[in-house]
Tab-separated table of C-alpha atoms in Angstrom:
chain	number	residue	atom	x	y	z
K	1	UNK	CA	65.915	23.075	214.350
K	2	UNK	CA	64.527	20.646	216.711
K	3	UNK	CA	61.264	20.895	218.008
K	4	UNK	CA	60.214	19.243	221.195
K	5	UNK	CA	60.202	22.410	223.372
K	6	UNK	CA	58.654	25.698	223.602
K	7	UNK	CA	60.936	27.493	223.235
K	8	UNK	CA	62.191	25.647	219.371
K	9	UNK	CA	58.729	25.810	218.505
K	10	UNK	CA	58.279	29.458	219.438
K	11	UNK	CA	61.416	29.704	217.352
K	12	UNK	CA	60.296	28.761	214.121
K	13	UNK	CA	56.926	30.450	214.216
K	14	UNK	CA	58.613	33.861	215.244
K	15	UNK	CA	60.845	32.385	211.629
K	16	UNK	CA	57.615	31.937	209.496
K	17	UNK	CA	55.596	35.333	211.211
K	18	UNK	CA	58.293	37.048	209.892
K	19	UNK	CA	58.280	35.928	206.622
K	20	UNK	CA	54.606	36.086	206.169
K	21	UNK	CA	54.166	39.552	207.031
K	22	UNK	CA	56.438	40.777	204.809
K	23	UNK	CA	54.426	38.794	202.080
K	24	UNK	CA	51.168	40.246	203.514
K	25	UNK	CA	53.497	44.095	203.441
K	26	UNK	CA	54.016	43.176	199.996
K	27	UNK	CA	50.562	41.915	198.811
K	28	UNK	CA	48.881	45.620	200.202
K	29	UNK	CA	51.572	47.695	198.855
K	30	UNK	CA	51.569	46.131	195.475
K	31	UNK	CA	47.856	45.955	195.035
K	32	UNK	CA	47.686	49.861	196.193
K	33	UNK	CA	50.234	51.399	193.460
K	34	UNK	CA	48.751	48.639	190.730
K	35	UNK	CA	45.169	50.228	191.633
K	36	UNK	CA	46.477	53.807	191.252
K	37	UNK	CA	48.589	52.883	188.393
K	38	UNK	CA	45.425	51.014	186.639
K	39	UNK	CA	42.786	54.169	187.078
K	40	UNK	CA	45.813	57.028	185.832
K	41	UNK	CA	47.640	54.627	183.391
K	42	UNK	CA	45.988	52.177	182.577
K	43	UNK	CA	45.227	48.009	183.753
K	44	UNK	CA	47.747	46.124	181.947
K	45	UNK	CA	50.361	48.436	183.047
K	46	UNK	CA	48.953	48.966	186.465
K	47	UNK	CA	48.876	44.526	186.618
K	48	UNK	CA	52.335	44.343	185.536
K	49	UNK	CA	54.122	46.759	188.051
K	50	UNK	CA	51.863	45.505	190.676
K	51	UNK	CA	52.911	41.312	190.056
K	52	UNK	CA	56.560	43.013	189.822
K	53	UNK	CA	56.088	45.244	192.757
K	54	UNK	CA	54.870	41.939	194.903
K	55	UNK	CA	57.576	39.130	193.436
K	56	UNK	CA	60.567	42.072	194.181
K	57	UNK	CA	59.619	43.270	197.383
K	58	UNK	CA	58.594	39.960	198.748
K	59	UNK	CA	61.821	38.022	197.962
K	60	UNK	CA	63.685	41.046	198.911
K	61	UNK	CA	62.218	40.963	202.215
K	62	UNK	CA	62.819	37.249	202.504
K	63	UNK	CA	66.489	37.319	201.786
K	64	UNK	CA	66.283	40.268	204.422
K	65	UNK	CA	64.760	38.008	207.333
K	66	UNK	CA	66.625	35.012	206.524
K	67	UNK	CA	70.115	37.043	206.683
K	68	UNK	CA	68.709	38.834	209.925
K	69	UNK	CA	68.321	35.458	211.602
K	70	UNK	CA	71.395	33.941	210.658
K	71	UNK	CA	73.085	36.795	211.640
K	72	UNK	CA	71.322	37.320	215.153
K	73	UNK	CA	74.194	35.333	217.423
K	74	UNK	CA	77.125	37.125	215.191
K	75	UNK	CA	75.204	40.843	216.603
K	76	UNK	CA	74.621	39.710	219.930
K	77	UNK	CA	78.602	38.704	220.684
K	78	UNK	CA	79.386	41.960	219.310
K	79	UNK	CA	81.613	43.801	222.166
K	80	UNK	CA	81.422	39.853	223.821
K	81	UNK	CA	84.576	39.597	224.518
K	82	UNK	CA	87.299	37.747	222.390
K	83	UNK	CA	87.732	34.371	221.637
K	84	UNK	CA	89.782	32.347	224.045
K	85	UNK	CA	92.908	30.541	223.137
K	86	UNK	CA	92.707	27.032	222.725
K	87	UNK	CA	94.845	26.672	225.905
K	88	UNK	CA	93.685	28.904	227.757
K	89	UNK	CA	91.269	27.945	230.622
K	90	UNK	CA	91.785	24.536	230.660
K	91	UNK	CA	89.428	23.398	233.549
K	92	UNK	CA	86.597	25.891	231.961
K	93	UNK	CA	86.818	23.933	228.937
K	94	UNK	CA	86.974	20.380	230.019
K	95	UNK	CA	83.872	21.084	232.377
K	96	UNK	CA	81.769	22.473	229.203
K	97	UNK	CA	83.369	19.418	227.121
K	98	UNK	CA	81.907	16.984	229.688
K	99	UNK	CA	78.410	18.814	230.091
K	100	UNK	CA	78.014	18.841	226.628
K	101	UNK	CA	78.035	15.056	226.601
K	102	UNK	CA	75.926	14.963	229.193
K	103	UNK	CA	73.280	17.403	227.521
K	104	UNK	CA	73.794	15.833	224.054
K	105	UNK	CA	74.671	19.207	222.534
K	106	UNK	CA	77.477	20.521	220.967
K	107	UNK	CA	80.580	21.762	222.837
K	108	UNK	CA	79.957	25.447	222.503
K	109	UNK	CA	83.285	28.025	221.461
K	110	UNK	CA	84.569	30.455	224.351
K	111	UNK	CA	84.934	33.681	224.602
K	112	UNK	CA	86.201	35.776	227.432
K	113	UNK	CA	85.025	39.221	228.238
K	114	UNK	CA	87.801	40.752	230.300
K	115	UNK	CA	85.530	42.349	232.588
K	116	UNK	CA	85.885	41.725	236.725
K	117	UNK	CA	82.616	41.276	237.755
K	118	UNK	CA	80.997	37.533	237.749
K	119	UNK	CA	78.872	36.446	235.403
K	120	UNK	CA	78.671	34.453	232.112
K	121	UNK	CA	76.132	34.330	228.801
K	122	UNK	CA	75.380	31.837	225.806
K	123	UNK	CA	73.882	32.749	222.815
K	124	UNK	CA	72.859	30.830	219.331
K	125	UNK	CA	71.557	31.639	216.842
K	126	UNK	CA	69.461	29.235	213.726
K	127	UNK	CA	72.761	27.077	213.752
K	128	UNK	CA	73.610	24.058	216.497
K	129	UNK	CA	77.155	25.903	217.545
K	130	UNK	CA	76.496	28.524	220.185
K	131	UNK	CA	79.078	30.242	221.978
K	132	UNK	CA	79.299	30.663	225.283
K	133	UNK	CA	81.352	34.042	226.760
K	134	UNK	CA	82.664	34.640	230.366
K	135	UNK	CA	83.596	37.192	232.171
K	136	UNK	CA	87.466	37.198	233.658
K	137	UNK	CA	86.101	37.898	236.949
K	138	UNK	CA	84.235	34.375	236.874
K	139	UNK	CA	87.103	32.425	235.015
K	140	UNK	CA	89.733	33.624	238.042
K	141	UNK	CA	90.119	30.870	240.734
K	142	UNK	CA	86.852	29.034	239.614
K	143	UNK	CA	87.197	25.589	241.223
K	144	UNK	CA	86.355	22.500	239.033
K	145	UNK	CA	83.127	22.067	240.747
K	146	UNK	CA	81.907	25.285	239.853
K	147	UNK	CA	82.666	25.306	236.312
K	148	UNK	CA	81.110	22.228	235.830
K	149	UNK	CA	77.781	23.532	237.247
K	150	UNK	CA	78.157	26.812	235.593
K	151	UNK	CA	78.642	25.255	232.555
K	152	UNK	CA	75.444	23.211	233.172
K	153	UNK	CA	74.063	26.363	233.526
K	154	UNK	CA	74.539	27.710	230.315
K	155	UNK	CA	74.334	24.000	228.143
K	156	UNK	CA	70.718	23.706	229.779
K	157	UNK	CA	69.931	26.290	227.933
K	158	UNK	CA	71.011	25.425	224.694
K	159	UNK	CA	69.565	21.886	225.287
K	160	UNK	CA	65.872	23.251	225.940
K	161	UNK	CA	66.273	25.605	222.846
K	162	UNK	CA	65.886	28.876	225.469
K	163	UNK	CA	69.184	30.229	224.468
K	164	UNK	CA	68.379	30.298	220.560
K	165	UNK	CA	65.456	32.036	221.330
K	166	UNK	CA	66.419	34.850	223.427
K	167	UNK	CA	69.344	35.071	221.075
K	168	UNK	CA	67.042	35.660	218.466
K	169	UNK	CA	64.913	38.064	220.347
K	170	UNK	CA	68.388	40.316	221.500
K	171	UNK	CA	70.182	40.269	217.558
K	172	UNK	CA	67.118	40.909	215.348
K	173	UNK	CA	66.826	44.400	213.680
K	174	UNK	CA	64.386	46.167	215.472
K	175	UNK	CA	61.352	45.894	212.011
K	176	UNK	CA	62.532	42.008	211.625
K	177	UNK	CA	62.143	41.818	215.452
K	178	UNK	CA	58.732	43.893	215.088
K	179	UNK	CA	57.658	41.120	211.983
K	180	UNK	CA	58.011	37.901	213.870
K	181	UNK	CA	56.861	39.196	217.602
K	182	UNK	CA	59.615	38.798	219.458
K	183	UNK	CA	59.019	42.083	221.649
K	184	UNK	CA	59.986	42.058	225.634
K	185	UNK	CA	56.422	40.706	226.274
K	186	UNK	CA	56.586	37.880	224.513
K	187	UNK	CA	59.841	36.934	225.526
K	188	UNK	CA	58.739	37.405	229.645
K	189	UNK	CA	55.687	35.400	228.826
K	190	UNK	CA	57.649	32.855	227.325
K	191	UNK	CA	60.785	32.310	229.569
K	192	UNK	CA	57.636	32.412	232.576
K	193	UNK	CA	58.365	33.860	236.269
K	194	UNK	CA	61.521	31.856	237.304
K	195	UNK	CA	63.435	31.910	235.144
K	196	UNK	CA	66.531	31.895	236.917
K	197	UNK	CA	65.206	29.640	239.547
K	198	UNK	CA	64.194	27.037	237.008
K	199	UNK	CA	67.600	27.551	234.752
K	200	UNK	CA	69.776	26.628	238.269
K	201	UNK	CA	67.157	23.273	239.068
K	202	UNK	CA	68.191	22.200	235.312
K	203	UNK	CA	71.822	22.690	236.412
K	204	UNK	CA	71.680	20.807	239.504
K	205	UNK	CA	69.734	18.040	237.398
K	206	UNK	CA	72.361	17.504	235.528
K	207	UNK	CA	75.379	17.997	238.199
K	208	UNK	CA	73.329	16.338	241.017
K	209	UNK	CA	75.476	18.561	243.495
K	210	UNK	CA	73.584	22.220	245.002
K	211	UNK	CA	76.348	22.931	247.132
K	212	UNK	CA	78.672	23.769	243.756
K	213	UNK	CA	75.934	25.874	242.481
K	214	UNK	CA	75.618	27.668	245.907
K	215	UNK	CA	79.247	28.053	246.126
K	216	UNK	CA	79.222	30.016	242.518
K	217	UNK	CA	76.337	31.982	243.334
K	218	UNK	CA	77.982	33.134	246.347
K	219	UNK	CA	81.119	34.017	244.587
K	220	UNK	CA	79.450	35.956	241.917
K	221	UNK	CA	76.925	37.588	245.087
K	222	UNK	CA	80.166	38.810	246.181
K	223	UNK	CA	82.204	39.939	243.182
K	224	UNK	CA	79.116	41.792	241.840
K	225	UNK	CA	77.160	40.346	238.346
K	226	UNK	CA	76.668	43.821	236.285
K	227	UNK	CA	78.026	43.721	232.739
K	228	UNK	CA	78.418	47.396	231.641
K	229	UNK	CA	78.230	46.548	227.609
K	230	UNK	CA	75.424	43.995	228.186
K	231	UNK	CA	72.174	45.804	226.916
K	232	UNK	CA	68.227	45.169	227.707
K	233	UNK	CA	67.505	42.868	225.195
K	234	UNK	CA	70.437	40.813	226.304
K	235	UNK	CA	69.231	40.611	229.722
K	236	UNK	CA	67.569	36.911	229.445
K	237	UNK	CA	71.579	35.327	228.246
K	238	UNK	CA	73.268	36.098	230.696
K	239	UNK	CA	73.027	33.577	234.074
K	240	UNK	CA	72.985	36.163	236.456
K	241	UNK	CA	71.729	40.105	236.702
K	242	UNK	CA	74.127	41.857	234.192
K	243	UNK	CA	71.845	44.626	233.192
K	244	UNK	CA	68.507	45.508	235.210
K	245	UNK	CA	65.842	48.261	235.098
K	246	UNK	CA	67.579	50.767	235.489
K	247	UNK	CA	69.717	50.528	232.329
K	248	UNK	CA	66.413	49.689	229.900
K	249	UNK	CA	64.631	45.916	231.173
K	250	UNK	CA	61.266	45.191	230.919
K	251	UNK	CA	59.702	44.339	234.250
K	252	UNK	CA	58.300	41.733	233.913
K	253	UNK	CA	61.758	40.572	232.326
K	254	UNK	CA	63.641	41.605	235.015
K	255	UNK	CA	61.443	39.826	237.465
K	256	UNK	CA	62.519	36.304	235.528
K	257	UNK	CA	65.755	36.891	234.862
K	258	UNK	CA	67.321	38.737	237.205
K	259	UNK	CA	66.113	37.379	240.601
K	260	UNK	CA	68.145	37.773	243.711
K	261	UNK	CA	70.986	35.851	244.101
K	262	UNK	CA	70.468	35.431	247.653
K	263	UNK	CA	66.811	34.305	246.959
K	264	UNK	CA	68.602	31.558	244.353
K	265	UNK	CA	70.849	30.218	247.253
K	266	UNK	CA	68.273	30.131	249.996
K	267	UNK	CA	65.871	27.990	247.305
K	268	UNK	CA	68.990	25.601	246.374
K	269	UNK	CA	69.582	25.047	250.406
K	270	UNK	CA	66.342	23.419	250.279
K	271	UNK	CA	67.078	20.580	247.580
């Protein structure tokens, strides 16, 4: 993983807080049966099961964290849709070919969540490949300039490292998730208070045209942005409000990620 942004260096030490609490987990449960076992038993016995106790359990929970994160993107696409057809959406695809080039990342897979509200998601996980899934509703009669700033959109953030992190944050098991302190707090106080604001600046950087931008955001304004299998912790993926506080978000979550659409437009009018 790369490292020249917050959000890849919050990465890997959510990776290594993880691992070491499960060593420090192992360390007090070994030492408390060896103790028992070496006042009942006796200390070469109670030394033994203890070093065993601490070498089992901590490469067991090891191999646990390591499969949870490479398995966090794989759990959050769950119920994401399906994967598109390599003809299918032609325009869709050419725009994210040419914004990957122009974000030096990789050209992400599509999938499309037959769904007819507005809205659109990318999530990776440890790897470079992320996948990027849109709804129908989004995909019908988008005109080339909007896919190309929608797909800025969503390359932004796997250029600035945001998307493997909230990935990461919405697939973990809940005590892997718990180990490396990626709880709804930490992921607000990371992504900051604009969120969304910030993500569509970043588009226009890399379009240099607002009005496309605006033109989506009105379109999606209009056709309605609610996901109904997107779930809380998936809230910071997706580009516009898919699942709010009513259905399980934070706050202070909800406050960065799912800002008013018509407060996004009126702030892009003024670039």
């Amino acid at each position: 993983m790369k490292s020249n942004s917050r959000f890849e260096v919050a990465t890997e030490a959510a990776l290594r807080r993880a691992l070491v609490s499960g060593v420090i987990a192992s360390v007090v449960l070994a030492g408390i049966i060896g103790l028992i076992l070496i006042f009942t038993v006796g200390v070469l016995l109670g030394l033994v099961v203890g070093v065993v106790l601490f070498v089992g359990a901590s490469a067991g929970w090891m191999l646990y964290v390591q499969s949870a994160f490479g398995d966090a993107a794989s759990s959050v696409l769950e119920g994401g849709g399906a994967a598109a057809g390599e003809d299918e959406y032609p325009s869709f695809r050419n725009a994210l070919e040419g914004v990957a080039i122009l974000t030096g990342v990789r050209v992400p897979a599509l999938r499309v969540l037959d769904h007819g509200s507005a809205n659109a998601m990318v999530a990776q996980g440890l790897e470079e490949d992320a996948t990027v899934v849109v709804t129908t509703g989004l995909l019908e009669n988008c005109r080339i300039v909007e896919a190309e700033v929608l797909a800025a959109e969503l390359l932004c953030r796997v250029r600035d490292g945001s998307a493997r992190y909230c990935t990461l944050a919405a697939g973990l098991p809940g005590p892997v998730r718990a180990a490396a302190g990626l709880d709804g707090g930490a992921v607000a106080a990371l992504i900051g208070d604009q969120r969304a604001v910030l993500g569509d600046a970043d588009a226009v950087s890399v379009t240099k045209y607002p009005p496309g931008l605006i033109a989506a955001l009105e379109r999606m304004a209009q056709q309605g942005t609610e996901v109904p299998t997107a779930v809380p912790d998936q809230a910071p993926l997706w580009i516009a409000p898919a699942v709010g506080v009513q259905r399980g978000v934070s706050e202070p979550v909800d406050r960065s990620v799912n800002q008013p659409l018509d407060y996004r437009i009126a702030v892009l009018r003024e670039l």
